[in-house]
DNA sequence: CTCTTGACGCCGG
DNA sequence: TCCGGCGCCAAGA
């Protein structure tokens, strides 16, 4: 993969993450599926390197568990944005899951 | 060119 | 529901 393509991929991922509304989250796999090209790991790699300028806390694991690196910082945001939590440090994906297509679809 | 690692995901026990 | 194992894709050593 060329440098330019890498940059384009990164840009696409970051743009999608920025599009996630407050109180909602997306899984790495969902992002990877929409962006295409790579896999969930690639999305994670991008977030780790260039996720500083986007709402990184709105990207979580598919099962709702929080990545270790999110730490306590993310929890603050969830509390502030009223993100649907399940248990203590887990997100209720059933309610919090979001996709650009579901903007007017979810009931 | 091969081996290891990582902000992951799914399946089986 | 919790744990462990295997699969995937790309980057770095």
PDB file of N, CA and C in Angstrom, chain A residues 6 10 14 16 27 38 40 47-48 53 59 62 64 75 82 84 86 89 91-92 95 99 103 107:
ATOM      1  N   UNK A   6      -2.489   5.080   2.161  1.00  0.00           N
ATOM      2  CA  UNK A   6      -2.551   4.992   3.624  1.00  0.00           C
ATOM      3  C   UNK A   6      -3.223   6.235   4.168  1.00  0.00           C
ATOM      4  N   UNK A  10      -6.671   6.511   6.276  1.00  0.00           N
ATOM      5  CA  UNK A  10      -6.698   7.172   7.582  1.00  0.00           C
ATOM      6  C   UNK A  10      -7.740   8.282   7.597  1.00  0.00           C
ATOM      7  N   UNK A  14     -11.028   8.450  10.058  1.00  0.00           N
ATOM      8  CA  UNK A  14     -11.194   9.557  10.994  1.00  0.00           C
ATOM      9  C   UNK A  14     -12.487  10.314  10.719  1.00  0.00           C
ATOM     10  N   UNK A  16     -15.224   9.154   9.425  1.00  0.00           N
ATOM     11  CA  UNK A  16     -16.350   8.334   9.883  1.00  0.00           C
ATOM     12  C   UNK A  16     -16.496   8.411  11.403  1.00  0.00           C
ATOM     13  N   UNK A  27     -18.264  -0.077  16.470  1.00  0.00           N
ATOM     14  CA  UNK A  27     -17.203  -1.050  16.720  1.00  0.00           C
ATOM     15  C   UNK A  27     -16.145  -0.936  15.621  1.00  0.00           C
ATOM     16  N   UNK A  38      -9.350  -2.858   4.639  1.00  0.00           N
ATOM     17  CA  UNK A  38      -8.612  -3.672   5.613  1.00  0.00           C
ATOM     18  C   UNK A  38      -9.534  -4.386   6.566  1.00  0.00           C
ATOM     19  N   UNK A  40     -10.589  -4.929  11.062  1.00  0.00           N
ATOM     20  CA  UNK A  40     -10.742  -4.226  12.335  1.00  0.00           C
ATOM     21  C   UNK A  40      -9.395  -3.801  12.915  1.00  0.00           C
ATOM     22  N   UNK A  47      -6.449   4.421  14.579  1.00  0.00           N
ATOM     23  CA  UNK A  47      -6.890   5.163  15.753  1.00  0.00           C
ATOM     24  C   UNK A  47      -5.742   5.380  16.731  1.00  0.00           C
ATOM     25  N   UNK A  48      -4.907   4.370  16.861  1.00  0.00           N
ATOM     26  CA  UNK A  48      -3.777   4.466  17.789  1.00  0.00           C
ATOM     27  C   UNK A  48      -2.788   5.528  17.337  1.00  0.00           C
ATOM     28  N   UNK A  53      -7.240  13.442  17.262  1.00  0.00           N
ATOM     29  CA  UNK A  53      -8.085  14.598  16.939  1.00  0.00           C
ATOM     30  C   UNK A  53      -9.546  14.258  16.732  1.00  0.00           C
ATOM     31  N   UNK A  59     -15.383   4.729  19.673  1.00  0.00           N
ATOM     32  CA  UNK A  59     -15.067   3.503  18.943  1.00  0.00           C
ATOM     33  C   UNK A  59     -14.667   2.434  19.952  1.00  0.00           C
ATOM     34  N   UNK A  62     -16.591  -4.854  19.430  1.00  0.00           N
ATOM     35  CA  UNK A  62     -17.896  -5.310  18.923  1.00  0.00           C
ATOM     36  C   UNK A  62     -18.785  -5.815  20.045  1.00  0.00           C
ATOM     37  N   UNK A  64     -18.868  -4.722  23.048  1.00  0.00           N
ATOM     38  CA  UNK A  64     -19.214  -3.663  23.986  1.00  0.00           C
ATOM     39  C   UNK A  64     -18.167  -3.416  25.054  1.00  0.00           C
ATOM     40  N   UNK A  75     -14.561   6.734  30.137  1.00  0.00           N
ATOM     41  CA  UNK A  75     -15.733   6.613  30.999  1.00  0.00           C
ATOM     42  C   UNK A  75     -16.324   7.987  31.312  1.00  0.00           C
ATOM     43  N   UNK A  82     -24.069  10.579  28.158  1.00  0.00           N
ATOM     44  CA  UNK A  82     -25.178   9.665  28.472  1.00  0.00           C
ATOM     45  C   UNK A  82     -25.175   8.444  27.564  1.00  0.00           C
ATOM     46  N   UNK A  84     -25.378   4.737  26.596  1.00  0.00           N
ATOM     47  CA  UNK A  84     -26.015   3.562  27.212  1.00  0.00           C
ATOM     48  C   UNK A  84     -24.974   2.567  27.713  1.00  0.00           C
ATOM     49  N   UNK A  86     -23.850  -0.844  30.027  1.00  0.00           N
ATOM     50  CA  UNK A  86     -24.363  -2.111  30.565  1.00  0.00           C
ATOM     51  C   UNK A  86     -23.382  -2.595  31.610  1.00  0.00           C
ATOM     52  N   UNK A  89     -18.229  -1.164  33.345  1.00  0.00           N
ATOM     53  CA  UNK A  89     -17.327  -0.658  32.314  1.00  0.00           C
ATOM     54  C   UNK A  89     -17.599  -1.341  30.977  1.00  0.00           C
ATOM     55  N   UNK A  91     -20.344  -1.206  27.385  1.00  0.00           N
ATOM     56  CA  UNK A  91     -21.354  -0.422  26.676  1.00  0.00           C
ATOM     57  C   UNK A  91     -22.481  -1.302  26.168  1.00  0.00           C
ATOM     58  N   UNK A  92     -23.699  -0.817  26.305  1.00  0.00           N
ATOM     59  CA  UNK A  92     -24.857  -1.549  25.813  1.00  0.00           C
ATOM     60  C   UNK A  92     -24.966  -1.347  24.306  1.00  0.00           C
ATOM     61  N   UNK A  95     -28.221  -0.675  22.287  1.00  0.00           N
ATOM     62  CA  UNK A  95     -28.811   0.672  22.198  1.00  0.00           C
ATOM     63  C   UNK A  95     -27.830   1.704  21.659  1.00  0.00           C
ATOM     64  N   UNK A  99     -24.749   3.467  12.992  1.00  0.00           N
ATOM     65  CA  UNK A  99     -24.150   3.427  11.657  1.00  0.00           C
ATOM     66  C   UNK A  99     -24.749   4.561  10.847  1.00  0.00           C
ATOM     67  N   UNK A 103     -29.284   6.395  10.523  1.00  0.00           N
ATOM     68  CA  UNK A 103     -29.652   7.742  10.960  1.00  0.00           C
ATOM     69  C   UNK A 103     -31.159   7.906  11.044  1.00  0.00           C
ATOM     70  N   UNK A 107     -35.627   2.010  15.110  1.00  0.00           N
ATOM     71  CA  UNK A 107     -36.908   2.347  15.698  1.00  0.00           C
ATOM     72  C   UNK A 107     -36.808   2.526  17.192  1.00  0.00           C
TER      73      UNK A 107
END
